[in-house]
Amino acid sequence: MSAQIIDGKQLARDVRADWKRRVVDLTERGVKPGLAVIIVGDNPASTIYVRNKVKACSEIGIHSEVHHFSENAQQGEILECISLLNQNKCIHGILVQLPLPSHFENNKVITSIAIDKDVDGFHLYNVGALVTGSTNFAPCTPYGVMLMLEQYRIPIVGKHAVVVGRSNIVGKPMAMMLLEHGATVTICTSKTKDLTQFTRLADILVVATGRPRMITANMVKSGATVIDVGINRLPDGQLCGDVEFDTVKDVAGYITPVPGGVGPMTITSLLCNTILSAERTKLSV
Ligand code: NDP
């Protein structure tokens, strides 16, 4: 058996085409959605992510602006910038590209973003809202994964979902969203003993560890849906996921490739959250 490949690129195109109509509608009614991105330093990966976000915004008709600070910038400067953006009526979404340099306090910076502009969903209030089932903004990567499951009509209710990884930006919110949608959820970490005994029980296996190709075919139940969040750069420059795609695809029912799987859906979710935020301001006028 060979798994059906979940085509994140095509799905992202379809979802963006749908949401583009909402941007047109908003713009015609005088609200052009706007996203502000704050980046500190010149981390090469962050620079590429920011460039991709700006490009995606421009393609869908969202105004975007980048506030770039040097590596040595002080936290106060960033807080001041966020405070101005919070008050700026043309900006509906604010995101701070992580990681920040080590002299920054992540939580202090993130919680200075207005909760109704926190399109990454990392503000403590929005994390609490997600956990208590009244989501304000869903974090982009897990939101993208949920859109994939929905579009491919993969059942969640009553299924066993295993999430490998417990980061605040992927693993934990992913587990919460699957739980909210009726899955029975297990979270595994680097401390889990005998990982395979858990992953083999998964109907839906989401892997977000940053460990290249650590999930092999013997760790996957026949017919399972395997979502590979990992993006790893190998020494030869090639990109790969946390799942050994070539062997796991012969066991799984559905599988996401890397690249071309979860990645494009993460940016798509950011666009959706920004548009949602602009729609909310329009409603509240
Ligand atoms: P983190 O490093 O923050 O978290 C990794 C998690 O994986 C930790 O919880 C860690 O456990 C767990 N882990 C590490 N090794 C193992 C192991 N051998 N067995 C079980 N669990 C393990 O990473 P992120 O969540 O930020 O990112 C994970 C991957 O996803 C990376 O490759 C990243 O590049 C990618 N990514 C992709 C995105 C996309 O859009 N496609 C978006 C965001 C991230 P412990 O807590 O015990 O240390």
Tab-separated table of C-alpha atoms and ligand atoms in Angstrom:
chain	number	residue	atom	x	y	z
A	1	MET	CA	0.000	0.000	0.000
A	2	SER	CA	1.238	3.491	-0.746
A	3	ALA	CA	-0.083	6.464	1.185
A	4	GLN	CA	-2.033	9.308	-0.327
A	5	ILE	CA	0.243	12.335	-0.321
A	6	ILE	CA	-1.257	15.406	1.338
A	7	ASP	CA	-0.280	18.167	-1.062
A	8	GLY	CA	0.282	21.204	1.140
A	9	LYS	CA	1.219	23.423	-1.785
A	10	GLN	CA	-1.991	22.770	-3.702
A	11	LEU	CA	-4.086	23.014	-0.558
A	12	ALA	CA	-2.448	26.328	0.311
A	13	ARG	CA	-3.265	27.635	-3.186
A	14	ASP	CA	-6.919	26.559	-2.820
A	15	VAL	CA	-7.349	28.040	0.665
A	16	ARG	CA	-5.623	31.293	-0.348
A	17	ALA	CA	-7.849	31.631	-3.435
A	18	ASP	CA	-10.900	31.293	-1.169
A	19	TRP	CA	-9.648	33.829	1.347
A	20	LYS	CA	-8.532	36.252	-1.358
A	21	ARG	CA	-12.229	36.890	-2.066
A	22	ARG	CA	-12.616	37.999	1.545
A	23	VAL	CA	-9.678	40.395	1.147
A	24	VAL	CA	-11.284	41.872	-1.970
A	25	ASP	CA	-14.574	42.244	-0.107
A	26	LEU	CA	-12.912	43.930	2.867
A	27	THR	CA	-10.849	46.231	0.659
A	28	GLU	CA	-13.961	47.283	-1.258
A	29	ARG	CA	-15.543	48.187	2.072
A	30	GLY	CA	-12.532	50.338	2.950
A	31	VAL	CA	-10.520	47.942	5.137
A	32	LYS	CA	-7.279	46.661	3.634
A	33	PRO	CA	-5.944	43.963	5.971
A	34	GLY	CA	-2.489	44.855	7.316
A	35	LEU	CA	0.266	42.764	8.904
A	36	ALA	CA	3.351	44.105	10.702
A	37	VAL	CA	6.346	41.831	11.176
A	38	ILE	CA	9.087	42.641	13.668
A	39	ILE	CA	12.456	41.012	13.171
A	40	VAL	CA	15.519	41.484	15.347
A	41	GLY	CA	18.951	40.586	13.979
A	42	ASP	CA	19.904	38.781	10.790
A	43	ASN	CA	19.256	35.104	11.504
A	44	PRO	CA	19.302	33.639	7.946
A	45	ALA	CA	16.326	31.303	8.503
A	46	SER	CA	14.242	34.095	10.062
A	47	THR	CA	15.120	36.409	7.182
A	48	ILE	CA	13.827	33.831	4.677
A	49	TYR	CA	10.626	33.213	6.707
A	50	VAL	CA	9.922	36.948	6.867
A	51	ARG	CA	10.558	37.361	3.146
A	52	ASN	CA	8.116	34.514	2.403
A	53	LYS	CA	5.455	36.050	4.644
A	54	VAL	CA	5.769	39.433	2.941
A	55	LYS	CA	5.536	37.799	-0.502
A	56	ALA	CA	2.448	35.795	0.518
A	57	CYS	CA	0.778	38.955	1.861
A	58	SER	CA	1.400	40.838	-1.347
A	59	GLU	CA	-0.003	37.964	-3.456
A	60	ILE	CA	-3.277	37.918	-1.546
A	61	GLY	CA	-3.662	41.696	-1.253
A	62	ILE	CA	-2.690	42.183	2.403
A	63	HIS	CA	-0.630	45.262	3.261
A	64	SER	CA	2.555	44.213	5.069
A	65	GLU	CA	5.407	46.099	6.672
A	66	VAL	CA	8.643	44.857	8.189
A	67	HIS	CA	10.227	46.546	11.209
A	68	HIS	CA	13.821	45.370	11.221
A	69	PHE	CA	16.004	45.987	14.298
A	70	SER	CA	19.682	45.271	14.751
A	71	GLU	CA	20.870	42.345	16.896
A	72	ASN	CA	21.918	44.869	19.577
A	73	ALA	CA	18.547	46.623	19.787
A	74	GLN	CA	17.167	47.071	23.281
A	75	GLN	CA	13.915	45.464	24.375
A	76	GLY	CA	12.447	48.917	25.093
A	77	GLU	CA	12.733	49.884	21.409
A	78	ILE	CA	10.765	46.818	20.362
A	79	LEU	CA	8.112	47.415	23.030
A	80	GLU	CA	7.733	51.000	21.812
A	81	CYS	CA	7.346	49.827	18.216
A	82	ILE	CA	4.687	47.279	19.274
A	83	SER	CA	2.848	49.927	21.271
A	84	LEU	CA	2.594	52.160	18.162
A	85	LEU	CA	1.480	49.221	16.006
A	86	ASN	CA	-1.168	48.298	18.609
A	87	GLN	CA	-2.718	51.738	18.054
A	88	ASN	CA	-2.300	51.755	14.263
A	89	LYS	CA	-5.725	51.216	12.655
A	90	CYS	CA	-4.142	50.039	9.360
A	91	ILE	CA	-2.490	47.116	11.136
A	92	HIS	CA	-4.650	44.108	12.064
A	93	GLY	CA	-1.915	41.599	12.803
A	94	ILE	CA	1.449	41.924	14.566
A	95	LEU	CA	4.013	39.196	14.784
A	96	VAL	CA	7.467	39.051	16.270
A	97	GLN	CA	9.706	36.663	14.367
A	98	LEU	CA	11.231	34.181	16.824
A	99	PRO	CA	13.802	33.435	18.069
A	100	LEU	CA	14.708	36.774	19.632
A	101	PRO	CA	18.305	37.413	20.760
A	102	SER	CA	19.038	36.042	24.226
A	103	HIS	CA	18.887	39.434	25.993
A	104	PHE	CA	15.128	39.625	25.251
A	105	GLU	CA	12.345	38.288	27.492
A	106	ASN	CA	10.112	36.481	24.989
A	107	ASN	CA	6.972	36.559	27.105
A	108	LYS	CA	7.295	40.239	27.904
A	109	VAL	CA	7.603	41.085	24.220
A	110	ILE	CA	4.804	38.785	23.062
A	111	THR	CA	2.382	39.875	25.781
A	112	SER	CA	2.883	43.502	24.788
A	113	ILE	CA	1.058	42.724	21.510
A	114	ALA	CA	-2.652	43.616	21.662
A	115	ILE	CA	-4.546	40.317	22.044
A	116	ASP	CA	-6.806	41.171	19.109
A	117	LYS	CA	-3.746	41.637	16.832
A	118	ASP	CA	-1.776	38.596	18.039
A	119	VAL	CA	-2.139	36.634	14.786
A	120	ASP	CA	0.525	34.105	15.827
A	121	GLY	CA	-1.643	33.206	18.839
A	122	PHE	CA	1.352	33.196	21.224
A	123	HIS	CA	0.083	35.805	23.726
A	124	LEU	CA	-0.605	34.156	27.086
A	125	TYR	CA	-4.248	35.272	26.889
A	126	ASN	CA	-4.658	33.595	23.508
A	127	VAL	CA	-2.900	30.457	24.732
A	128	GLY	CA	-5.405	30.352	27.621
A	129	ALA	CA	-8.306	30.947	25.226
A	130	LEU	CA	-7.147	28.013	23.088
A	131	VAL	CA	-6.822	25.699	26.087
A	132	THR	CA	-10.282	26.625	27.392
A	133	GLY	CA	-11.959	26.027	24.048
A	134	SER	CA	-12.662	29.645	23.087
A	135	THR	CA	-9.924	30.174	20.528
A	136	ASN	CA	-9.197	33.767	19.537
A	137	PHE	CA	-6.268	33.127	17.158
A	138	ALA	CA	-5.025	29.557	16.639
A	139	PRO	CA	-1.224	29.281	16.333
A	140	CYS	CA	-0.403	29.062	12.635
A	141	THR	CA	1.308	25.668	12.292
A	142	PRO	CA	-1.283	23.589	14.185
A	143	TYR	CA	-4.059	25.600	12.530
A	144	GLY	CA	-2.548	24.680	9.151
A	145	VAL	CA	-2.470	21.009	10.150
A	146	MET	CA	-6.134	21.126	11.207
A	147	LEU	CA	-7.033	22.672	7.834
A	148	MET	CA	-5.205	19.801	6.122
A	149	LEU	CA	-7.100	17.162	8.098
A	150	GLU	CA	-10.371	18.943	7.382
A	151	GLN	CA	-9.760	19.358	3.646
A	152	TYR	CA	-8.734	15.711	3.234
A	153	ARG	CA	-11.756	14.674	5.337
A	154	ILE	CA	-9.627	12.724	7.776
A	155	PRO	CA	-11.808	11.821	10.764
A	156	ILE	CA	-10.634	13.065	14.153
A	157	VAL	CA	-13.473	12.302	16.572
A	158	GLY	CA	-12.708	9.205	18.607
A	159	LYS	CA	-9.342	8.689	16.923
A	160	HIS	CA	-6.074	8.317	18.776
A	161	ALA	CA	-3.745	11.204	17.937
A	162	VAL	CA	-0.119	11.040	19.013
A	163	VAL	CA	1.866	14.274	18.959
A	164	VAL	CA	5.640	13.917	19.185
A	165	GLY	CA	7.091	17.186	20.542
A	166	ARG	CA	5.761	19.587	23.165
A	167	SER	CA	6.971	23.026	22.080
A	168	ASN	CA	4.754	26.017	22.818
A	169	ILE	CA	4.463	26.882	19.140
A	170	VAL	CA	3.708	23.443	17.677
A	171	GLY	CA	3.377	20.378	19.918
A	172	LYS	CA	1.268	21.716	22.808
A	173	PRO	CA	-1.236	23.769	20.777
A	174	MET	CA	-1.467	20.920	18.259
A	175	ALA	CA	-2.406	18.492	21.019
A	176	MET	CA	-4.982	20.946	22.403
A	177	MET	CA	-6.613	21.463	19.010
A	178	LEU	CA	-6.848	17.732	18.340
A	179	LEU	CA	-8.299	17.223	21.818
A	180	GLU	CA	-10.837	19.997	21.197
A	181	HIS	CA	-11.882	18.231	17.984
A	182	GLY	CA	-12.606	14.978	19.789
A	183	ALA	CA	-9.391	12.975	19.499
A	184	THR	CA	-7.857	11.026	22.341
A	185	VAL	CA	-4.406	12.582	22.562
A	186	THR	CA	-1.010	11.350	23.695
A	187	ILE	CA	1.969	13.732	23.812
A	188	CYS	CA	5.475	12.277	23.556
A	189	THR	CA	8.738	14.062	24.277
A	190	SER	CA	12.462	13.359	24.352
A	191	LYS	CA	11.875	11.839	27.798
A	192	THR	CA	9.322	9.292	26.552
A	193	LYS	CA	10.479	5.727	27.107
A	194	ASP	CA	10.003	3.424	24.127
A	195	LEU	CA	8.500	5.985	21.755
A	196	THR	CA	7.521	3.274	19.274
A	197	GLN	CA	4.934	1.725	21.602
A	198	PHE	CA	3.049	5.061	21.460
A	199	THR	CA	3.539	6.023	17.827
A	200	ARG	CA	2.329	2.601	16.669
A	201	LEU	CA	-1.015	3.249	18.371
A	202	ALA	CA	-1.610	6.486	16.461
A	203	ASP	CA	-4.416	6.891	13.944
A	204	ILE	CA	-3.068	10.416	13.480
A	205	LEU	CA	0.648	10.919	14.109
A	206	VAL	CA	1.979	14.490	14.200
A	207	VAL	CA	5.744	14.811	14.478
A	208	ALA	CA	7.456	18.076	15.454
A	209	THR	CA	10.868	17.316	16.919
A	210	GLY	CA	13.500	18.770	14.592
A	211	ARG	CA	15.178	15.322	14.453
A	212	PRO	CA	15.752	14.378	10.798
A	213	ARG	CA	13.875	11.227	9.712
A	214	MET	CA	13.521	9.897	13.270
A	215	ILE	CA	10.128	8.269	12.589
A	216	THR	CA	10.654	5.091	10.595
A	217	ALA	CA	8.166	2.656	9.029
A	218	ASN	CA	8.226	0.228	11.974
A	219	MET	CA	6.979	3.061	14.240
A	220	VAL	CA	3.794	3.667	12.250
A	221	LYS	CA	0.465	1.811	12.277
A	222	SER	CA	-0.774	0.625	8.890
A	223	GLY	CA	-3.138	3.206	7.371
A	224	ALA	CA	-2.270	5.982	9.846
A	225	THR	CA	-2.249	9.654	8.882
A	226	VAL	CA	1.292	10.977	9.304
A	227	ILE	CA	1.820	14.730	9.527
A	228	ASP	CA	5.470	15.763	9.391
A	229	VAL	CA	6.012	19.267	10.784
A	230	GLY	CA	9.817	19.047	10.890
A	231	ILE	CA	12.019	21.069	8.575
A	232	ASN	CA	15.659	20.044	8.773
A	233	ARG	CA	18.573	21.122	6.620
A	234	LEU	CA	20.972	18.208	6.006
A	235	PRO	CA	24.736	18.775	5.630
A	236	ASP	CA	24.374	18.447	1.825
A	237	GLY	CA	21.892	21.336	1.847
A	238	GLN	CA	18.837	19.132	1.227
A	239	LEU	CA	15.658	19.655	3.275
A	240	CYS	CA	13.999	16.767	5.076
A	241	GLY	CA	11.339	16.218	7.696
A	242	ASP	CA	11.256	14.321	10.983
A	243	VAL	CA	9.713	11.329	9.198
A	244	GLU	CA	11.527	8.907	6.905
A	245	PHE	CA	9.185	9.654	4.012
A	246	ASP	CA	10.398	6.987	1.559
A	247	THR	CA	9.675	4.062	3.876
A	248	VAL	CA	6.766	5.445	5.923
A	249	LYS	CA	4.734	6.228	2.790
A	250	ASP	CA	4.427	2.461	2.210
A	251	VAL	CA	2.758	1.963	5.595
A	252	ALA	CA	0.731	5.143	6.181
A	253	GLY	CA	-2.706	5.943	4.754
A	254	TYR	CA	-1.934	9.655	4.325
A	255	ILE	CA	1.388	11.450	4.616
A	256	THR	CA	2.711	14.999	4.223
A	257	PRO	CA	5.958	15.554	2.287
A	258	VAL	CA	8.780	17.922	3.294
A	259	PRO	CA	9.036	20.363	1.657
A	260	GLY	CA	5.557	21.009	0.293
A	261	GLY	CA	3.511	19.765	3.245
A	262	VAL	CA	2.882	21.653	6.465
A	263	GLY	CA	5.168	24.601	5.581
A	264	PRO	CA	2.929	26.276	2.965
A	265	MET	CA	-0.095	25.799	5.248
A	266	THR	CA	1.630	27.610	8.139
A	267	ILE	CA	1.940	30.812	6.124
A	268	THR	CA	-1.595	30.329	4.809
A	269	SER	CA	-2.889	30.239	8.404
A	270	LEU	CA	-1.082	33.493	9.146
A	271	LEU	CA	-2.858	35.118	6.201
A	272	CYS	CA	-6.207	33.695	7.400
A	273	ASN	CA	-5.670	35.015	10.935
A	274	THR	CA	-4.794	38.479	9.616
A	275	ILE	CA	-7.890	38.560	7.414
A	276	LEU	CA	-10.032	37.303	10.313
A	277	SER	CA	-8.666	40.080	12.481
A	278	ALA	CA	-9.468	42.714	9.839
A	279	GLU	CA	-12.992	41.292	9.481
A	280	ARG	CA	-13.483	41.569	13.226
A	281	THR	CA	-12.530	45.254	13.240
A	282	LYS	CA	-14.933	45.845	10.367
A	283	LEU	CA	-17.700	44.132	12.339
A	284	SER	CA	-16.966	46.169	15.437
A	285	VAL	CA	-17.099	49.552	13.634
B	1	NDP	P1	11.489	22.522	19.611
B	1	NDP	O1	12.941	22.228	19.554
B	1	NDP	O2	11.007	23.706	20.339
B	1	NDP	O3	10.753	21.233	20.254
B	1	NDP	C1	11.089	19.946	19.858
B	1	NDP	C2	10.294	18.970	20.676
B	1	NDP	O4	10.620	17.667	20.224
B	1	NDP	C3	10.596	19.012	22.172
B	1	NDP	O5	9.399	18.969	22.896
B	1	NDP	C4	11.438	17.752	22.406
B	1	NDP	O6	11.224	17.144	23.662
B	1	NDP	C5	10.901	16.823	21.335
B	1	NDP	N1	11.886	15.826	20.939
B	1	NDP	C6	13.177	16.044	20.560
B	1	NDP	N2	13.776	14.869	20.303
B	1	NDP	C7	12.870	13.908	20.531
B	1	NDP	C8	12.896	12.495	20.464
B	1	NDP	N3	14.003	11.833	20.102
B	1	NDP	N4	11.778	11.829	20.784
B	1	NDP	C9	10.653	12.468	21.149
B	1	NDP	N5	10.567	13.824	21.241
B	1	NDP	C10	11.659	14.517	20.934
B	1	NDP	O7	10.976	22.500	18.103
B	1	NDP	P2	9.682	23.145	17.395
B	1	NDP	O8	8.451	22.561	17.931
B	1	NDP	O9	9.819	24.610	17.340
B	1	NDP	O10	9.913	22.622	15.897
B	1	NDP	C11	9.972	21.256	15.617
B	1	NDP	C12	10.294	21.056	14.141
B	1	NDP	O11	9.262	21.657	13.360
B	1	NDP	C13	11.593	21.745	13.675
B	1	NDP	O12	12.152	20.963	12.666
B	1	NDP	C14	11.108	23.056	13.092
B	1	NDP	O13	11.986	23.570	12.112
B	1	NDP	C15	9.806	22.629	12.479
B	1	NDP	N6	8.818	23.691	12.327
B	1	NDP	C16	8.142	23.709	11.144
B	1	NDP	C17	7.159	24.621	10.919
B	1	NDP	C18	6.427	24.564	9.631
B	1	NDP	O14	5.777	25.522	9.275
B	1	NDP	N7	6.480	23.439	8.913
B	1	NDP	C19	6.821	25.643	11.912
B	1	NDP	C20	7.520	25.492	13.178
B	1	NDP	C21	8.493	24.537	13.344
B	1	NDP	P3	11.667	17.860	25.058
B	1	NDP	O15	10.627	18.902	25.287
B	1	NDP	O16	11.622	16.749	26.048
B	1	NDP	O17	13.029	18.415	24.831
